[in-house]
PDB file of C-alpha atoms in Angstrom:
ATOM      1  CA  UNK G   8      33.452-179.335-110.219  1.00 95.00           C
ATOM      2  CA  UNK G   9      30.495-177.973-108.263  1.00 97.00           C
ATOM      3  CA  UNK G  10      30.804-177.685-104.506  1.00 98.00           C
ATOM      4  CA  UNK G  11      27.951-178.045-102.036  1.00 98.00           C
ATOM      5  CA  UNK G  12      28.232-178.435 -98.312  1.00 97.00           C
ATOM      6  CA  UNK G  13      27.044-178.209 -94.755  1.00 98.00           C
ATOM      7  CA  UNK G  14      27.751-175.458 -92.227  1.00 98.00           C
ATOM      8  CA  UNK G  15      27.447-176.342 -88.559  1.00 97.00           C
ATOM      9  CA  UNK G  16      29.371-176.828 -85.359  1.00 96.00           C
ATOM     10  CA  UNK G  17      29.934-179.709 -84.868  1.00 94.00           C
ATOM     11  CA  UNK G  18      29.345-181.457 -88.208  1.00 94.00           C
ATOM     12  CA  UNK G  19      31.509-184.568 -87.957  1.00 90.00           C
ATOM     13  CA  UNK G  20      28.466-186.772 -87.300  1.00 90.00           C
ATOM     14  CA  UNK G  21      26.575-185.629 -90.399  1.00 95.00           C
ATOM     15  CA  UNK G  22      25.042-188.158 -92.782  1.00 96.00           C
ATOM     16  CA  UNK G  23      24.488-185.543 -95.483  1.00 97.00           C
ATOM     17  CA  UNK G  24      27.772-186.030 -97.423  1.00 97.00           C
ATOM     18  CA  UNK G  25      27.200-189.679 -98.418  1.00 97.00           C
ATOM     19  CA  UNK G  26      23.530-189.022 -99.144  1.00 98.00           C
ATOM     20  CA  UNK G  27      24.217-186.097-101.459  1.00 98.00           C
ATOM     21  CA  UNK G  28      27.243-187.635-103.137  1.00 98.00           C
ATOM     22  CA  UNK G  29      25.194-190.719-103.958  1.00 98.00           C
ATOM     23  CA  UNK G  30      22.836-188.381-105.794  1.00 98.00           C
ATOM     24  CA  UNK G  31      25.689-186.740-107.729  1.00 98.00           C
ATOM     25  CA  UNK G  32      26.930-190.163-108.822  1.00 98.00           C
ATOM     26  CA  UNK G  33      23.447-191.241-109.897  1.00 98.00           C
ATOM     27  CA  UNK G  34      22.836-188.008-111.838  1.00 98.00           C
ATOM     28  CA  UNK G  35      26.382-187.888-113.271  1.00 98.00           C
ATOM     29  CA  UNK G  36      26.980-184.462-111.726  1.00 97.00           C
ATOM     30  CA  UNK G  37      30.635-183.504-111.200  1.00 98.00           C
ATOM     31  CA  UNK G  38      30.257-182.305-107.629  1.00 98.00           C
ATOM     32  CA  UNK G  39      31.334-182.848-104.061  1.00 98.00           C
ATOM     33  CA  UNK G  40      29.581-182.251-100.738  1.00 98.00           C
ATOM     34  CA  UNK G  41      31.869-181.063 -97.943  1.00 97.00           C
ATOM     35  CA  UNK G  42      31.459-179.964 -94.328  1.00 97.00           C
ATOM     36  CA  UNK G  43      32.428-176.605 -92.859  1.00 97.00           C
ATOM     37  CA  UNK G  44      32.742-175.905 -89.154  1.00 97.00           C
ATOM     38  CA  UNK G  45      33.172-172.148 -88.555  1.00 97.00           C
ATOM     39  CA  UNK G  46      33.420-170.671 -85.096  1.00 96.00           C
ATOM     40  CA  UNK G  47      30.074-169.625 -83.600  1.00 91.00           C
ATOM     41  CA  UNK G  48      30.692-165.948 -84.398  1.00 95.00           C
ATOM     42  CA  UNK G  49      31.928-166.500 -87.960  1.00 97.00           C
ATOM     43  CA  UNK G  50      28.781-167.598 -89.775  1.00 97.00           C
ATOM     44  CA  UNK G  51      28.408-164.447 -91.858  1.00 97.00           C
ATOM     45  CA  UNK G  52      32.056-164.596 -92.924  1.00 97.00           C
ATOM     46  CA  UNK G  53      31.647-168.275 -93.813  1.00 97.00           C
ATOM     47  CA  UNK G  54      28.578-167.646 -95.984  1.00 98.00           C
ATOM     48  CA  UNK G  55      30.101-164.612 -97.695  1.00 97.00           C
ATOM     49  CA  UNK G  56      33.293-166.563 -98.292  1.00 97.00           C
ATOM     50  CA  UNK G  57      31.394-169.505 -99.749  1.00 97.00           C
ATOM     51  CA  UNK G  58      29.566-167.137-102.090  1.00 97.00           C
ATOM     52  CA  UNK G  59      32.825-165.484-103.194  1.00 97.00           C
ATOM     53  CA  UNK G  60      34.469-168.871-103.812  1.00 97.00           C
ATOM     54  CA  UNK G  61      31.643-170.101-106.017  1.00 97.00           C
ATOM     55  CA  UNK G  62      30.064-172.668-103.695  1.00 98.00           C
ATOM     56  CA  UNK G  63      26.733-173.641-105.256  1.00 98.00           C
ATOM     57  CA  UNK G  64      24.711-174.409-102.131  1.00 98.00           C
ATOM     58  CA  UNK G  65      24.938-174.941 -98.406  1.00 98.00           C
ATOM     59  CA  UNK G  66      22.892-176.746 -95.829  1.00 98.00           C
ATOM     60  CA  UNK G  67      22.840-175.168 -92.385  1.00 98.00           C
ATOM     61  CA  UNK G  68      22.557-177.009 -89.088  1.00 96.00           C
ATOM     62  CA  UNK G  69      22.954-176.394 -85.340  1.00 93.00           C
ATOM     63  CA  UNK G  70      23.776-173.822 -84.041  1.00 95.00           C
ATOM     64  CA  UNK G  71      23.417-171.597 -87.112  1.00 97.00           C
ATOM     65  CA  UNK G  72      19.869-172.066 -88.432  1.00 97.00           C
ATOM     66  CA  UNK G  73      18.418-169.009 -86.713  1.00 96.00           C
ATOM     67  CA  UNK G  74      21.478-166.792 -87.239  1.00 96.00           C
ATOM     68  CA  UNK G  75      21.462-167.532 -90.977  1.00 97.00           C
ATOM     69  CA  UNK G  76      18.218-165.566 -91.263  1.00 96.00           C
ATOM     70  CA  UNK G  77      20.190-162.370 -90.660  1.00 95.00           C
ATOM     71  CA  UNK G  78      22.793-163.148 -93.334  1.00 96.00           C
ATOM     72  CA  UNK G  79      20.758-164.251 -96.360  1.00 98.00           C
ATOM     73  CA  UNK G  80      17.571-163.212 -98.127  1.00 98.00           C
ATOM     74  CA  UNK G  81      15.186-165.754 -96.584  1.00 97.00           C
ATOM     75  CA  UNK G  82      11.992-166.862 -98.279  1.00 97.00           C
ATOM     76  CA  UNK G  83       8.593-166.475 -96.650  1.00 97.00           C
ATOM     77  CA  UNK G  84       8.418-169.960 -95.119  1.00 96.00           C
ATOM     78  CA  UNK G  85      11.895-169.741 -93.618  1.00 97.00           C
ATOM     79  CA  UNK G  86      11.024-166.375 -92.084  1.00 97.00           C
ATOM     80  CA  UNK G  87       7.843-167.760 -90.550  1.00 96.00           C
ATOM     81  CA  UNK G  88       9.649-170.794 -89.161  1.00 96.00           C
ATOM     82  CA  UNK G  89      12.462-168.560 -87.970  1.00 96.00           C
ATOM     83  CA  UNK G  90      15.254-170.730 -89.341  1.00 97.00           C
ATOM     84  CA  UNK G  91      17.229-171.371 -92.537  1.00 98.00           C
ATOM     85  CA  UNK G  92      18.620-174.818 -93.279  1.00 97.00           C
ATOM     86  CA  UNK G  93      19.394-174.425 -96.996  1.00 98.00           C
ATOM     87  CA  UNK G  94      21.193-171.618 -98.856  1.00 98.00           C
ATOM     88  CA  UNK G  95      21.205-171.182-102.635  1.00 98.00           C
ATOM     89  CA  UNK G  96      23.859-169.053-104.327  1.00 98.00           C
ATOM     90  CA  UNK G  97      22.502-169.112-107.889  1.00 95.00           C
ATOM     91  CA  UNK G  98      20.879-165.676-107.742  1.00 93.00           C
ATOM     92  CA  UNK G  99      22.146-162.156-107.241  1.00 94.00           C
ATOM     93  CA  UNK G 100      22.412-162.756-103.487  1.00 95.00           C
ATOM     94  CA  UNK G 101      22.375-165.814-101.232  1.00 97.00           C
ATOM     95  CA  UNK G 102      18.800-166.951-100.587  1.00 98.00           C
ATOM     96  CA  UNK G 103      17.665-168.920 -97.551  1.00 98.00           C
ATOM     97  CA  UNK G 104      15.080-171.699 -97.394  1.00 98.00           C
ATOM     98  CA  UNK G 105      13.793-174.219 -94.874  1.00 97.00           C
ATOM     99  CA  UNK G 106      13.347-177.759 -96.186  1.00 97.00           C
ATOM    100  CA  UNK G 107      12.669-179.343 -92.777  1.00 95.00           C
ATOM    101  CA  UNK G 108       8.930-178.672 -93.042  1.00 95.00           C
ATOM    102  CA  UNK G 109       8.631-180.100 -96.552  1.00 96.00           C
ATOM    103  CA  UNK G 110      10.864-183.007 -95.536  1.00 97.00           C
ATOM    104  CA  UNK G 111       8.385-184.047 -92.858  1.00 97.00           C
ATOM    105  CA  UNK G 112       5.407-183.687 -95.184  1.00 98.00           C
ATOM    106  CA  UNK G 113       7.041-185.705 -97.951  1.00 98.00           C
ATOM    107  CA  UNK G 114       8.016-188.403 -95.449  1.00 98.00           C
ATOM    108  CA  UNK G 115       4.389-188.749 -94.382  1.00 98.00           C
ATOM    109  CA  UNK G 116       2.990-188.622 -97.911  1.00 98.00           C
ATOM    110  CA  UNK G 117       5.525-191.232 -99.019  1.00 97.00           C
ATOM    111  CA  UNK G 118       3.742-193.545 -96.585  1.00 98.00           C
ATOM    112  CA  UNK G 119       0.319-192.708 -98.053  1.00 98.00           C
ATOM    113  CA  UNK G 120      -0.686-190.414 -95.204  1.00 98.00           C
ATOM    114  CA  UNK G 121      -3.338-187.853 -96.129  1.00 98.00           C
ATOM    115  CA  UNK G 122      -2.598-184.482 -94.539  1.00 98.00           C
ATOM    116  CA  UNK G 123      -5.322-182.266 -95.949  1.00 98.00           C
ATOM    117  CA  UNK G 124      -8.087-182.092 -93.340  1.00 98.00           C
ATOM    118  CA  UNK G 125      -6.185-184.328 -90.908  1.00 98.00           C
ATOM    119  CA  UNK G 126      -6.096-183.759 -87.153  1.00 98.00           C
ATOM    120  CA  UNK G 127      -2.377-183.622 -86.342  1.00 98.00           C
ATOM    121  CA  UNK G 128      -0.617-183.560 -82.973  1.00 98.00           C
ATOM    122  CA  UNK G 129       2.968-182.330 -82.785  1.00 98.00           C
ATOM    123  CA  UNK G 130       4.813-183.167 -79.571  1.00 98.00           C
ATOM    124  CA  UNK G 131       7.557-180.613 -79.001  1.00 98.00           C
ATOM    125  CA  UNK G 132       7.770-176.858 -79.561  1.00 97.00           C
ATOM    126  CA  UNK G 133      11.473-176.557 -80.383  1.00 96.00           C
ATOM    127  CA  UNK G 134      13.052-176.025 -83.798  1.00 95.00           C
ATOM    128  CA  UNK G 135      11.847-179.261 -85.367  1.00 96.00           C
ATOM    129  CA  UNK G 136       8.364-178.939 -83.890  1.00 97.00           C
ATOM    130  CA  UNK G 137       8.138-175.379 -85.144  1.00 97.00           C
ATOM    131  CA  UNK G 138       9.023-176.309 -88.726  1.00 97.00           C
ATOM    132  CA  UNK G 139       6.703-179.330 -88.768  1.00 98.00           C
ATOM    133  CA  UNK G 140       3.791-177.411 -87.246  1.00 98.00           C
ATOM    134  CA  UNK G 141       4.005-174.719 -89.938  1.00 98.00           C
ATOM    135  CA  UNK G 142       4.294-177.372 -92.638  1.00 98.00           C
ATOM    136  CA  UNK G 143       1.250-179.275 -91.432  1.00 98.00           C
ATOM    137  CA  UNK G 144      -0.807-176.089 -91.155  1.00 98.00           C
ATOM    138  CA  UNK G 145       0.193-175.105 -94.695  1.00 97.00           C
ATOM    139  CA  UNK G 146      -0.966-178.573 -95.814  1.00 98.00           C
ATOM    140  CA  UNK G 147      -4.423-177.758 -94.378  1.00 98.00           C
ATOM    141  CA  UNK G 148      -4.145-180.037 -91.356  1.00 98.00           C
ATOM    142  CA  UNK G 149      -5.538-178.980 -87.992  1.00 98.00           C
ATOM    143  CA  UNK G 150      -2.553-178.722 -85.664  1.00 98.00           C
ATOM    144  CA  UNK G 151      -2.303-179.170 -81.907  1.00 98.00           C
ATOM    145  CA  UNK G 152       1.104-178.572 -80.319  1.00 98.00           C
ATOM    146  CA  UNK G 153       1.785-180.399 -77.059  1.00 98.00           C
ATOM    147  CA  UNK G 154       4.867-179.537 -75.043  1.00 97.00           C
ATOM    148  CA  UNK G 155       6.286-180.307 -71.626  1.00 95.00           C
ATOM    149  CA  UNK G 156       6.266-176.560 -70.929  1.00 96.00           C
ATOM    150  CA  UNK G 157       2.728-175.510 -71.916  1.00 97.00           C
ATOM    151  CA  UNK G 158       3.630-171.831 -72.312  1.00 97.00           C
ATOM    152  CA  UNK G 159       5.989-172.696 -75.172  1.00 97.00           C
ATOM    153  CA  UNK G 160       3.257-174.671 -76.910  1.00 98.00           C
ATOM    154  CA  UNK G 161       0.823-171.785 -76.528  1.00 98.00           C
ATOM    155  CA  UNK G 162       3.390-169.273 -77.825  1.00 98.00           C
ATOM    156  CA  UNK G 163       4.092-171.334 -80.938  1.00 98.00           C
ATOM    157  CA  UNK G 164       0.402-172.008 -81.514  1.00 98.00           C
ATOM    158  CA  UNK G 165      -0.213-168.253 -81.638  1.00 98.00           C
ATOM    159  CA  UNK G 166       2.082-168.076 -84.674  1.00 97.00           C
ATOM    160  CA  UNK G 167       0.937-171.203 -86.542  1.00 98.00           C
ATOM    161  CA  UNK G 168      -2.363-170.593 -88.395  1.00 96.00           C
ATOM    162  CA  UNK G 169      -5.269-172.282 -86.645  1.00 97.00           C
ATOM    163  CA  UNK G 170      -3.083-174.174 -84.163  1.00 98.00           C
ATOM    164  CA  UNK G 171      -3.743-174.694 -80.465  1.00 98.00           C
ATOM    165  CA  UNK G 172      -1.237-175.449 -77.732  1.00 98.00           C
ATOM    166  CA  UNK G 173      -1.307-177.452 -74.534  1.00 97.00           C
ATOM    167  CA  UNK G 174       0.851-179.401 -72.111  1.00 96.00           C
ATOM    168  CA  UNK G 175       1.559-183.121 -72.330  1.00 95.00           C
ATOM    169  CA  UNK G 176      -1.234-184.014 -69.938  1.00 91.00           C
ATOM    170  CA  UNK G 177      -4.344-185.252 -71.661  1.00 86.00           C
ATOM    171  CA  UNK G 178      -2.502-186.736 -74.647  1.00 93.00           C
ATOM    172  CA  UNK G 179      -4.644-189.857 -74.503  1.00 92.00           C
ATOM    173  CA  UNK G 180      -7.857-187.878 -74.978  1.00 94.00           C
ATOM    174  CA  UNK G 181      -6.242-185.665 -77.593  1.00 95.00           C
ATOM    175  CA  UNK G 182      -4.936-188.575 -79.673  1.00 97.00           C
ATOM    176  CA  UNK G 183      -8.176-190.547 -79.553  1.00 96.00           C
ATOM    177  CA  UNK G 184      -9.499-188.655 -82.579  1.00 95.00           C
ATOM    178  CA  UNK G 185      -6.158-187.712 -84.147  1.00 98.00           C
ATOM    179  CA  UNK G 186      -4.963-188.881 -87.554  1.00 98.00           C
ATOM    180  CA  UNK G 187      -1.283-187.888 -87.363  1.00 98.00           C
ATOM    181  CA  UNK G 188       1.198-187.822 -84.479  1.00 98.00           C
ATOM    182  CA  UNK G 189       4.699-186.363 -84.785  1.00 98.00           C
ATOM    183  CA  UNK G 190       7.359-186.631 -82.106  1.00 98.00           C
ATOM    184  CA  UNK G 191       9.530-183.559 -82.661  1.00 98.00           C
ATOM    185  CA  UNK G 192      11.482-183.969 -79.412  1.00 97.00           C
ATOM    186  CA  UNK G 193      14.741-185.818 -78.784  1.00 96.00           C
ATOM    187  CA  UNK G 194      13.038-188.270 -76.424  1.00 96.00           C
ATOM    188  CA  UNK G 195      13.951-191.756 -77.560  1.00 96.00           C
ATOM    189  CA  UNK G 196      17.383-190.822 -78.860  1.00 95.00           C
ATOM    190  CA  UNK G 197      19.527-191.429 -75.785  1.00 91.00           C
ATOM    191  CA  UNK G 198      17.347-193.939 -73.963  1.00 94.00           C
ATOM    192  CA  UNK G 199      14.487-196.316 -74.608  1.00 96.00           C
ATOM    193  CA  UNK G 200      11.825-193.768 -73.734  1.00 97.00           C
ATOM    194  CA  UNK G 201       8.808-192.174 -75.358  1.00 97.00           C
ATOM    195  CA  UNK G 202       6.924-188.887 -74.827  1.00 97.00           C
ATOM    196  CA  UNK G 203       3.587-190.556 -75.623  1.00 97.00           C
ATOM    197  CA  UNK G 204       1.820-193.094 -73.393  1.00 96.00           C
ATOM    198  CA  UNK G 205       1.345-196.429 -75.164  1.00 97.00           C
ATOM    199  CA  UNK G 206      -2.340-196.468 -74.258  1.00 96.00           C
ATOM    200  CA  UNK G 207      -2.847-193.261 -76.265  1.00 97.00           C
ATOM    201  CA  UNK G 208      -1.842-194.953 -79.540  1.00 98.00           C
ATOM    202  CA  UNK G 209      -4.290-196.619 -81.916  1.00 98.00           C
ATOM    203  CA  UNK G 210      -4.388-198.227 -85.314  1.00 98.00           C
ATOM    204  CA  UNK G 211      -5.829-195.214 -87.152  1.00 98.00           C
ATOM    205  CA  UNK G 212      -2.787-193.077 -86.394  1.00 98.00           C
ATOM    206  CA  UNK G 213       0.171-192.285 -88.626  1.00 98.00           C
ATOM    207  CA  UNK G 214       3.192-191.745 -86.371  1.00 98.00           C
ATOM    208  CA  UNK G 215       6.335-189.909 -87.474  1.00 98.00           C
ATOM    209  CA  UNK G 216       9.268-189.853 -85.057  1.00 98.00           C
ATOM    210  CA  UNK G 217      11.865-187.229 -85.997  1.00 97.00           C
ATOM    211  CA  UNK G 218      14.503-189.230 -84.088  1.00 97.00           C
ATOM    212  CA  UNK G 219      16.565-191.322 -86.537  1.00 96.00           C
ATOM    213  CA  UNK G 220      19.101-192.847 -84.152  1.00 95.00           C
ATOM    214  CA  UNK G 221      17.828-195.409 -83.383  1.00 96.00           C
ATOM    215  CA  UNK G 222      15.623-195.943 -86.411  1.00 96.00           C
ATOM    216  CA  UNK G 223      13.086-197.929 -84.401  1.00 97.00           C
ATOM    217  CA  UNK G 224      12.312-195.933 -81.292  1.00 98.00           C
ATOM    218  CA  UNK G 225      10.101-197.091 -78.466  1.00 98.00           C
ATOM    219  CA  UNK G 226       7.353-194.816 -79.769  1.00 98.00           C
ATOM    220  CA  UNK G 227       7.456-196.467 -83.196  1.00 98.00           C
ATOM    221  CA  UNK G 228       7.566-199.985 -81.720  1.00 98.00           C
ATOM    222  CA  UNK G 229       4.525-199.298 -79.577  1.00 98.00           C
ATOM    223  CA  UNK G 230       2.715-197.612 -82.473  1.00 98.00           C
ATOM    224  CA  UNK G 231       3.399-200.554 -84.777  1.00 98.00           C
ATOM    225  CA  UNK G 232       2.121-202.979 -82.143  1.00 98.00           C
ATOM    226  CA  UNK G 233      -1.364-201.428 -82.339  1.00 98.00           C
ATOM    227  CA  UNK G 234      -1.374-201.284 -86.127  1.00 98.00           C
ATOM    228  CA  UNK G 235      -0.487-197.629 -86.648  1.00 98.00           C
ATOM    229  CA  UNK G 236       1.391-196.450 -89.736  1.00 98.00           C
ATOM    230  CA  UNK G 237       4.960-195.720 -88.642  1.00 98.00           C
ATOM    231  CA  UNK G 238       7.489-193.383 -90.272  1.00 98.00           C
ATOM    232  CA  UNK G 239      11.024-193.290 -88.898  1.00 98.00           C
ATOM    233  CA  UNK G 240      13.097-190.125 -88.710  1.00 97.00           C
ATOM    234  CA  UNK G 241      15.431-191.110 -91.525  1.00 98.00           C
ATOM    235  CA  UNK G 242      12.604-190.431 -93.973  1.00 98.00           C
ATOM    236  CA  UNK G 243      12.384-186.821 -92.808  1.00 98.00           C
ATOM    237  CA  UNK G 244      16.185-186.490 -92.979  1.00 97.00           C
ATOM    238  CA  UNK G 245      16.131-187.962 -96.474  1.00 98.00           C
ATOM    239  CA  UNK G 246      13.447-185.706 -97.844  1.00 98.00           C
ATOM    240  CA  UNK G 247      14.873-182.477 -96.436  1.00 98.00           C
ATOM    241  CA  UNK G 248      18.026-183.407 -98.349  1.00 98.00           C
ATOM    242  CA  UNK G 249      16.026-184.290-101.446  1.00 98.00           C
ATOM    243  CA  UNK G 250      14.339-180.876-101.336  1.00 98.00           C
ATOM    244  CA  UNK G 251      17.692-179.109-101.003  1.00 98.00           C
ATOM    245  CA  UNK G 252      19.212-181.047-103.913  1.00 98.00           C
ATOM    246  CA  UNK G 253      16.241-180.294-106.161  1.00 98.00           C
ATOM    247  CA  UNK G 254      16.401-176.621-105.220  1.00 98.00           C
ATOM    248  CA  UNK G 255      20.112-176.419-106.081  1.00 98.00           C
ATOM    249  CA  UNK G 256      20.115-178.481-109.285  1.00 97.00           C
ATOM    250  CA  UNK G 257      16.571-178.028-110.645  1.00 97.00           C
ATOM    251  CA  UNK G 258      16.526-181.793-111.269  1.00 97.00           C
ATOM    252  CA  UNK G 259      14.511-184.621-109.787  1.00 98.00           C
ATOM    253  CA  UNK G 260      16.497-186.206-106.984  1.00 98.00           C
ATOM    254  CA  UNK G 261      17.334-189.933-107.162  1.00 98.00           C
ATOM    255  CA  UNK G 262      15.457-190.700-103.964  1.00 98.00           C
ATOM    256  CA  UNK G 263      16.210-194.422-103.905  1.00 98.00           C
ATOM    257  CA  UNK G 264      19.970-193.917-104.246  1.00 98.00           C
ATOM    258  CA  UNK G 265      19.982-191.229-101.542  1.00 98.00           C
ATOM    259  CA  UNK G 266      17.873-193.390 -99.237  1.00 98.00           C
ATOM    260  CA  UNK G 267      20.156-196.389 -99.691  1.00 98.00           C
ATOM    261  CA  UNK G 268      23.275-194.306 -98.966  1.00 98.00           C
ATOM    262  CA  UNK G 269      21.659-192.801 -95.858  1.00 98.00           C
ATOM    263  CA  UNK G 270      20.344-196.044 -94.365  1.00 97.00           C
ATOM    264  CA  UNK G 271      23.574-197.931 -95.020  1.00 97.00           C
ATOM    265  CA  UNK G 272      25.199-195.618 -92.464  1.00 95.00           C
ATOM    266  CA  UNK G 273      22.547-195.829 -89.765  1.00 93.00           C
TER     267      UNK G 273
END
C-alpha cells in the first residue's frame, strides 16, 4: 500500500483525505491519504521520517509551507513563491513544489477564462495572493496587486515580473478595464463581507474567490448579479490537489471523482 498525506498544524479540518482517496478508488491504486500534525519545531524530523518510512508524497499546509523550503530541494516556482505545499519522495532526495499557483490557473481555465494577455487584479498580498500573482504573471497576464497595506502590495509587485502594487482605494477605476479579479484574502469566510465594492464589478470580469467556506461568498453573489463569470474557491482547492496527485502518480487525475468527493463535504 502506498501512503500519501498532509503535514500541518492543525489538520483536522482538511478536505484533502476524501478528495485524494476518491482518486485512488477511481484509479484502482492501493493507497491511503493520512494527516500528520507535528509540533511547530518538528517539521524537518517529520519530513525525514516520512522519507525513511517510504511515504510517497506529502502535501504541506499552515504553518509549514515556508519552513519546508529549508528542508527539501524546492523547484524554481516554489522558491520564487517562497512556499512549498507538495513534497515528492520518488527521487534521490525529497523535492518541493507549489501547486497553489497552478491550481488557481486551472480553476480559471476550467471556466473558459483566457489568461494570456489578460489584465488581472489580485486582492491580497499574503501567501495565497503571492502564489496566484506569480502564476498569473507566468501565464502572461498583466498583474496588479491590491492590498489593504499598500507597502506589502508594492513589495510583492517588485518580485512578480511586470506587476504593480497599490492599496485598495481606487479599485473601481482599476477594475473597469480588468478581465480577471482574484480575492486572495480571507474576507468573506467568517462574515458576509467582501473586499471589493459591488459597483466595481461588471459583466466582462471573471472572478475567482479563494474562499471556499462558504462556497458562494458575497463577492461571488454580487459578481454573478452583474453577469460576471464566477469561480468558487473549491475549484482552486480541487486543482491544487489534482496537480499534486498527477505529480506523485504520473497519471491523469480523475477530476470529476475528486470534485464530487470534495463538494459533498462542503
